[in-house]
Amino acid sequence: MPKRTRAGVLTALAAAGLVLGTALAAPAGAATQAPGFLSAKDLPPHSTSSWTAGPVTTGVPEEVEVDTCLSMALGGGQDTWYRDFRTDLDTTARQVSVELSSVSAAKGRFSRLNQDINSCPAWIEEADPEIEVTLKDYGTLPVEEGAHVYGLHTETSWGATDIRLLSVGRDGTTVTVVDWGQMGDFADAPVKAFKKTTTTAVNKLH
């Protein structure tokens, strides 16, 4: 049986027993104060399972470092924090936030993330011809300095399909990305609820 590939969509959390509210250990030279993060109740409701939130953690996880859509803009991990979310099924989510040195730098990172998400389908298909990718632009949101929401559907040649919702938002010098994913297609994506989640994520930054 071919191995199922999600092509950068969130992987299920491997670690168990994560304790909410774990203190952050900031690396040398890093910003000392993490921005505000989503809580489990802020995620799009799941029909059969509640959300569980992991701790806010410094840096970026390996999944982001190798993510086709996000790695080039977020892979460095400096002044960056993330929080993973999971359900009892295959639906997962992650928020990654990065603090930039200036408003200008934050504007540049925000723009780069949007460009990379738009380029992501071509990159995935070039890397693996057995995967077909469709991107939908769900538009912008009027929150703080702005946010943009996308949907990304991947389908393999052997029939595995995944749907992913991505959003990029900015408040001052802070940029945040919210990433939600599960098996399915665009019809399974809770776009309206995800837009609300994105608005909450940006409003919680500061």
PDB file of C-alpha atoms in Angstrom:
ATOM      1  CA  MET A   1       0.000   0.000   0.000  1.00  0.00           C
ATOM      2  CA  PRO A   2       1.482   3.391  -0.910  1.00  0.00           C
ATOM      3  CA  LYS A   3       2.424   5.553   2.008  1.00  0.00           C
ATOM      4  CA  ARG A   4      -0.062   8.369   2.484  1.00  0.00           C
ATOM      5  CA  THR A   5       1.514  11.781   1.976  1.00  0.00           C
ATOM      6  CA  ARG A   6       0.081  15.053   3.260  1.00  0.00           C
ATOM      7  CA  ALA A   7       2.656  17.278   1.478  1.00  0.00           C
ATOM      8  CA  GLY A   8       3.243  19.695   4.290  1.00  0.00           C
ATOM      9  CA  VAL A   9      -0.167  19.477   5.967  1.00  0.00           C
ATOM     10  CA  LEU A  10       0.026  19.327   9.757  1.00  0.00           C
ATOM     11  CA  THR A  11       1.091  16.004  11.262  1.00  0.00           C
ATOM     12  CA  ALA A  12      -0.591  14.591  14.340  1.00  0.00           C
ATOM     13  CA  LEU A  13       1.205  15.398  17.575  1.00  0.00           C
ATOM     14  CA  ALA A  14       3.559  12.644  18.626  1.00  0.00           C
ATOM     15  CA  ALA A  15       4.158  13.810  22.161  1.00  0.00           C
ATOM     16  CA  ALA A  16       1.615  12.992  24.845  1.00  0.00           C
ATOM     17  CA  GLY A  17       0.978  14.572  28.215  1.00  0.00           C
ATOM     18  CA  LEU A  18       1.786  18.153  27.214  1.00  0.00           C
ATOM     19  CA  VAL A  19       1.131  20.494  30.108  1.00  0.00           C
ATOM     20  CA  LEU A  20      -0.682  23.732  29.366  1.00  0.00           C
ATOM     21  CA  GLY A  21       1.001  26.880  30.533  1.00  0.00           C
ATOM     22  CA  THR A  22       4.551  25.517  30.486  1.00  0.00           C
ATOM     23  CA  ALA A  23       7.053  28.299  31.171  1.00  0.00           C
ATOM     24  CA  LEU A  24       9.029  29.476  28.184  1.00  0.00           C
ATOM     25  CA  ALA A  25      12.808  29.378  28.170  1.00  0.00           C
ATOM     26  CA  ALA A  26      13.927  32.139  25.831  1.00  0.00           C
ATOM     27  CA  PRO A  27      17.185  31.557  23.941  1.00  0.00           C
ATOM     28  CA  ALA A  28      19.957  34.136  24.141  1.00  0.00           C
ATOM     29  CA  GLY A  29      19.145  37.259  22.153  1.00  0.00           C
ATOM     30  CA  ALA A  30      15.491  36.304  21.717  1.00  0.00           C
ATOM     31  CA  ALA A  31      12.562  38.527  22.556  1.00  0.00           C
ATOM     32  CA  THR A  32      11.649  37.871  26.200  1.00  0.00           C
ATOM     33  CA  GLN A  33       7.873  38.183  25.872  1.00  0.00           C
ATOM     34  CA  ALA A  34       5.836  35.827  23.729  1.00  0.00           C
ATOM     35  CA  PRO A  35       2.791  37.312  21.996  1.00  0.00           C
ATOM     36  CA  GLY A  36      -0.676  36.114  22.930  1.00  0.00           C
ATOM     37  CA  PHE A  37      -1.863  32.807  21.470  1.00  0.00           C
ATOM     38  CA  LEU A  38      -5.116  31.074  20.639  1.00  0.00           C
ATOM     39  CA  SER A  39      -6.631  28.730  23.202  1.00  0.00           C
ATOM     40  CA  ALA A  40      -8.371  25.447  22.408  1.00  0.00           C
ATOM     41  CA  LYS A  41     -11.824  27.037  22.561  1.00  0.00           C
ATOM     42  CA  ASP A  42     -10.845  29.491  19.792  1.00  0.00           C
ATOM     43  CA  LEU A  43     -10.419  26.758  17.150  1.00  0.00           C
ATOM     44  CA  PRO A  44     -13.230  25.882  14.684  1.00  0.00           C
ATOM     45  CA  PRO A  45     -15.551  23.496  16.550  1.00  0.00           C
ATOM     46  CA  HIS A  46     -15.144  19.822  15.724  1.00  0.00           C
ATOM     47  CA  SER A  47     -18.336  17.799  15.357  1.00  0.00           C
ATOM     48  CA  THR A  48     -17.205  14.796  17.416  1.00  0.00           C
ATOM     49  CA  SER A  49     -14.102  15.804  19.391  1.00  0.00           C
ATOM     50  CA  SER A  50     -12.902  18.648  21.576  1.00  0.00           C
ATOM     51  CA  TRP A  51      -9.612  20.448  20.956  1.00  0.00           C
ATOM     52  CA  THR A  52      -6.563  20.061  23.175  1.00  0.00           C
ATOM     53  CA  ALA A  53      -3.871  22.763  23.234  1.00  0.00           C
ATOM     54  CA  GLY A  54      -0.181  22.142  23.778  1.00  0.00           C
ATOM     55  CA  PRO A  55       2.120  24.646  25.468  1.00  0.00           C
ATOM     56  CA  VAL A  56       3.385  27.823  23.861  1.00  0.00           C
ATOM     57  CA  THR A  57       6.938  26.874  22.865  1.00  0.00           C
ATOM     58  CA  THR A  58       9.895  28.865  21.579  1.00  0.00           C
ATOM     59  CA  GLY A  59      11.245  28.283  18.059  1.00  0.00           C
ATOM     60  CA  VAL A  60       9.530  26.273  15.332  1.00  0.00           C
ATOM     61  CA  PRO A  61       8.841  22.528  15.196  1.00  0.00           C
ATOM     62  CA  GLU A  62      10.398  20.221  12.628  1.00  0.00           C
ATOM     63  CA  GLU A  63       7.096  20.085  10.720  1.00  0.00           C
ATOM     64  CA  VAL A  64       7.357  23.815   9.995  1.00  0.00           C
ATOM     65  CA  GLU A  65      11.045  23.631   9.095  1.00  0.00           C
ATOM     66  CA  VAL A  66      10.254  21.166   6.286  1.00  0.00           C
ATOM     67  CA  ASP A  67       6.855  22.592   5.333  1.00  0.00           C
ATOM     68  CA  THR A  68       6.703  23.376   1.619  1.00  0.00           C
ATOM     69  CA  CYS A  69       4.468  26.406   2.165  1.00  0.00           C
ATOM     70  CA  LEU A  70       5.990  27.968   5.292  1.00  0.00           C
ATOM     71  CA  SER A  71       9.572  26.822   5.844  1.00  0.00           C
ATOM     72  CA  MET A  72      11.377  29.581   3.962  1.00  0.00           C
ATOM     73  CA  ALA A  73       9.620  32.353   5.882  1.00  0.00           C
ATOM     74  CA  LEU A  74       9.367  30.691   9.309  1.00  0.00           C
ATOM     75  CA  GLY A  75      12.086  28.042   9.358  1.00  0.00           C
ATOM     76  CA  GLY A  76      14.718  30.156  11.105  1.00  0.00           C
ATOM     77  CA  GLY A  77      12.936  30.127  14.437  1.00  0.00           C
ATOM     78  CA  GLN A  78      14.459  33.335  15.848  1.00  0.00           C
ATOM     79  CA  ASP A  79      12.032  35.287  18.068  1.00  0.00           C
ATOM     80  CA  THR A  80       9.384  32.739  17.084  1.00  0.00           C
ATOM     81  CA  TRP A  81       6.869  30.768  19.146  1.00  0.00           C
ATOM     82  CA  TYR A  82       4.314  28.105  18.292  1.00  0.00           C
ATOM     83  CA  ARG A  83       1.400  26.220  19.788  1.00  0.00           C
ATOM     84  CA  ASP A  84       0.025  22.903  18.554  1.00  0.00           C
ATOM     85  CA  PHE A  85      -3.598  21.823  18.829  1.00  0.00           C
ATOM     86  CA  ARG A  86      -5.132  18.394  18.286  1.00  0.00           C
ATOM     87  CA  THR A  87      -8.409  16.517  18.398  1.00  0.00           C
ATOM     88  CA  ASP A  88      -8.970  12.833  19.091  1.00  0.00           C
ATOM     89  CA  LEU A  89      -9.251  12.247  15.333  1.00  0.00           C
ATOM     90  CA  ASP A  90      -7.078  13.426  12.437  1.00  0.00           C
ATOM     91  CA  THR A  91      -7.891  17.152  12.669  1.00  0.00           C
ATOM     92  CA  THR A  92      -4.929  19.214  13.860  1.00  0.00           C
ATOM     93  CA  ALA A  93      -3.904  22.860  13.968  1.00  0.00           C
ATOM     94  CA  ARG A  94      -0.948  25.040  14.772  1.00  0.00           C
ATOM     95  CA  GLN A  95      -0.287  28.734  15.382  1.00  0.00           C
ATOM     96  CA  VAL A  96       3.175  30.169  14.755  1.00  0.00           C
ATOM     97  CA  SER A  97       4.026  33.776  15.650  1.00  0.00           C
ATOM     98  CA  VAL A  98       7.206  35.719  14.989  1.00  0.00           C
ATOM     99  CA  GLU A  99       8.315  39.046  16.438  1.00  0.00           C
ATOM    100  CA  LEU A 100      10.193  41.225  13.946  1.00  0.00           C
ATOM    101  CA  SER A 101      12.612  44.058  14.645  1.00  0.00           C
ATOM    102  CA  SER A 102      10.482  46.777  13.013  1.00  0.00           C
ATOM    103  CA  VAL A 103       7.138  47.424  11.378  1.00  0.00           C
ATOM    104  CA  SER A 104       8.885  47.452   8.015  1.00  0.00           C
ATOM    105  CA  ALA A 105      10.385  44.021   8.649  1.00  0.00           C
ATOM    106  CA  ALA A 106       6.990  42.703   9.771  1.00  0.00           C
ATOM    107  CA  LYS A 107       5.352  44.024   6.610  1.00  0.00           C
ATOM    108  CA  GLY A 108       8.025  42.245   4.579  1.00  0.00           C
ATOM    109  CA  ARG A 109       7.519  38.942   6.420  1.00  0.00           C
ATOM    110  CA  PHE A 110       3.740  39.213   6.045  1.00  0.00           C
ATOM    111  CA  SER A 111       4.124  39.778   2.310  1.00  0.00           C
ATOM    112  CA  ARG A 112       6.631  36.928   1.952  1.00  0.00           C
ATOM    113  CA  LEU A 113       4.319  34.457   3.697  1.00  0.00           C
ATOM    114  CA  ASN A 114       1.438  35.375   1.414  1.00  0.00           C
ATOM    115  CA  GLN A 115       3.667  34.999  -1.645  1.00  0.00           C
ATOM    116  CA  ASP A 116       4.956  31.618  -0.478  1.00  0.00           C
ATOM    117  CA  ILE A 117       1.456  30.272   0.169  1.00  0.00           C
ATOM    118  CA  ASN A 118       0.402  31.347  -3.327  1.00  0.00           C
ATOM    119  CA  SER A 119       3.474  29.626  -4.787  1.00  0.00           C
ATOM    120  CA  CYS A 120       3.088  26.515  -2.651  1.00  0.00           C
ATOM    121  CA  PRO A 121       0.884  24.459  -5.033  1.00  0.00           C
ATOM    122  CA  ALA A 122       3.419  24.695  -7.850  1.00  0.00           C
ATOM    123  CA  TRP A 123       6.266  23.794  -5.492  1.00  0.00           C
ATOM    124  CA  ILE A 124       4.450  20.715  -4.157  1.00  0.00           C
ATOM    125  CA  GLU A 125       3.505  19.456  -7.622  1.00  0.00           C
ATOM    126  CA  GLU A 126       7.032  20.017  -8.905  1.00  0.00           C
ATOM    127  CA  ALA A 127       8.468  18.041  -5.984  1.00  0.00           C
ATOM    128  CA  ASP A 128       5.974  15.169  -6.357  1.00  0.00           C
ATOM    129  CA  PRO A 129       4.107  14.684  -9.666  1.00  0.00           C
ATOM    130  CA  GLU A 130       1.752  12.230  -7.931  1.00  0.00           C
ATOM    131  CA  ILE A 131       0.187  15.054  -5.915  1.00  0.00           C
ATOM    132  CA  GLU A 132      -2.342  17.502  -7.356  1.00  0.00           C
ATOM    133  CA  VAL A 133      -2.840  20.750  -5.441  1.00  0.00           C
ATOM    134  CA  THR A 134      -5.585  23.386  -5.601  1.00  0.00           C
ATOM    135  CA  LEU A 135      -5.400  26.731  -3.809  1.00  0.00           C
ATOM    136  CA  LYS A 136      -8.406  28.901  -2.936  1.00  0.00           C
ATOM    137  CA  ASP A 137      -8.078  32.519  -1.839  1.00  0.00           C
ATOM    138  CA  TYR A 138     -10.717  33.277   0.794  1.00  0.00           C
ATOM    139  CA  GLY A 139      -9.786  36.948   0.981  1.00  0.00           C
ATOM    140  CA  THR A 140      -8.662  39.407   3.617  1.00  0.00           C
ATOM    141  CA  LEU A 141      -9.961  40.186   7.103  1.00  0.00           C
ATOM    142  CA  PRO A 142     -10.218  43.692   8.633  1.00  0.00           C
ATOM    143  CA  VAL A 143      -8.327  43.002  11.849  1.00  0.00           C
ATOM    144  CA  GLU A 144      -5.418  45.136  13.132  1.00  0.00           C
ATOM    145  CA  GLU A 145      -2.941  45.507  10.215  1.00  0.00           C
ATOM    146  CA  GLY A 146      -4.727  42.834   8.225  1.00  0.00           C
ATOM    147  CA  ALA A 147      -5.030  39.087   7.687  1.00  0.00           C
ATOM    148  CA  HIS A 148      -5.418  36.833   4.654  1.00  0.00           C
ATOM    149  CA  VAL A 149      -7.066  33.389   4.519  1.00  0.00           C
ATOM    150  CA  TYR A 150      -6.385  30.512   2.083  1.00  0.00           C
ATOM    151  CA  GLY A 151      -7.518  26.949   1.468  1.00  0.00           C
ATOM    152  CA  LEU A 152      -5.165  24.277   0.119  1.00  0.00           C
ATOM    153  CA  HIS A 153      -6.417  20.910  -1.126  1.00  0.00           C
ATOM    154  CA  THR A 154      -4.033  18.069  -1.948  1.00  0.00           C
ATOM    155  CA  GLU A 155      -4.939  14.815  -3.682  1.00  0.00           C
ATOM    156  CA  THR A 156      -2.565  11.958  -4.396  1.00  0.00           C
ATOM    157  CA  SER A 157      -2.643   9.657  -7.413  1.00  0.00           C
ATOM    158  CA  TRP A 158      -3.853   6.824  -5.141  1.00  0.00           C
ATOM    159  CA  GLY A 159      -6.807   8.886  -3.856  1.00  0.00           C
ATOM    160  CA  ALA A 160      -5.733  10.305  -0.485  1.00  0.00           C
ATOM    161  CA  THR A 161      -7.086  13.831  -0.017  1.00  0.00           C
ATOM    162  CA  ASP A 162      -6.351  16.495   2.576  1.00  0.00           C
ATOM    163  CA  ILE A 163      -7.724  19.956   3.147  1.00  0.00           C
ATOM    164  CA  ARG A 164      -5.716  22.684   4.817  1.00  0.00           C
ATOM    165  CA  LEU A 165      -6.691  26.196   5.869  1.00  0.00           C
ATOM    166  CA  LEU A 166      -3.928  28.774   6.272  1.00  0.00           C
ATOM    167  CA  SER A 167      -4.051  32.382   7.397  1.00  0.00           C
ATOM    168  CA  VAL A 168      -1.451  35.099   7.834  1.00  0.00           C
ATOM    169  CA  GLY A 169      -2.075  38.119  10.074  1.00  0.00           C
ATOM    170  CA  ARG A 170      -0.125  41.075  11.435  1.00  0.00           C
ATOM    171  CA  ASP A 171      -0.338  43.396  14.412  1.00  0.00           C
ATOM    172  CA  GLY A 172       2.485  45.938  14.496  1.00  0.00           C
ATOM    173  CA  THR A 173       5.804  44.096  14.487  1.00  0.00           C
ATOM    174  CA  THR A 174       4.245  40.657  15.071  1.00  0.00           C
ATOM    175  CA  VAL A 175       3.196  38.259  12.316  1.00  0.00           C
ATOM    176  CA  THR A 176       1.164  35.130  13.003  1.00  0.00           C
ATOM    177  CA  VAL A 177       0.201  32.092  10.926  1.00  0.00           C
ATOM    178  CA  VAL A 178      -2.721  29.802  11.770  1.00  0.00           C
ATOM    179  CA  ASP A 179      -2.667  26.380  10.116  1.00  0.00           C
ATOM    180  CA  TRP A 180      -5.582  23.891  10.266  1.00  0.00           C
ATOM    181  CA  GLY A 181      -5.760  20.546   8.489  1.00  0.00           C
ATOM    182  CA  GLN A 182      -7.632  17.246   8.180  1.00  0.00           C
ATOM    183  CA  MET A 183      -8.556  14.574   5.647  1.00  0.00           C
ATOM    184  CA  GLY A 184     -11.131  15.777   3.118  1.00  0.00           C
ATOM    185  CA  ASP A 185     -11.692  18.463   0.525  1.00  0.00           C
ATOM    186  CA  PHE A 186     -12.963  22.039   0.298  1.00  0.00           C
ATOM    187  CA  ALA A 187     -16.492  20.977   1.255  1.00  0.00           C
ATOM    188  CA  ASP A 188     -15.116  19.834   4.624  1.00  0.00           C
ATOM    189  CA  ALA A 189     -13.340  23.109   5.411  1.00  0.00           C
ATOM    190  CA  PRO A 190     -14.940  25.286   8.154  1.00  0.00           C
ATOM    191  CA  VAL A 191     -13.997  28.506   6.392  1.00  0.00           C
ATOM    192  CA  LYS A 192     -16.357  30.830   8.285  1.00  0.00           C
ATOM    193  CA  ALA A 193     -15.256  29.493  11.667  1.00  0.00           C
ATOM    194  CA  PHE A 194     -11.593  29.604  10.617  1.00  0.00           C
ATOM    195  CA  LYS A 195     -11.929  33.268   9.673  1.00  0.00           C
ATOM    196  CA  LYS A 196     -13.256  33.907  13.177  1.00  0.00           C
ATOM    197  CA  THR A 197     -10.311  31.951  14.604  1.00  0.00           C
ATOM    198  CA  THR A 198      -7.892  34.051  12.548  1.00  0.00           C
ATOM    199  CA  THR A 199      -9.457  37.310  13.737  1.00  0.00           C
ATOM    200  CA  THR A 200      -9.172  36.104  17.336  1.00  0.00           C
ATOM    201  CA  ALA A 201      -5.534  35.071  16.798  1.00  0.00           C
ATOM    202  CA  VAL A 202      -4.522  38.517  15.526  1.00  0.00           C
ATOM    203  CA  ASN A 203      -6.491  40.333  18.232  1.00  0.00           C
ATOM    204  CA  LYS A 204      -4.794  38.213  20.920  1.00  0.00           C
ATOM    205  CA  LEU A 205      -1.251  39.022  19.793  1.00  0.00           C
ATOM    206  CA  HIS A 206      -1.050  42.201  21.906  1.00  0.00           C
TER     207      HIS A 206
END
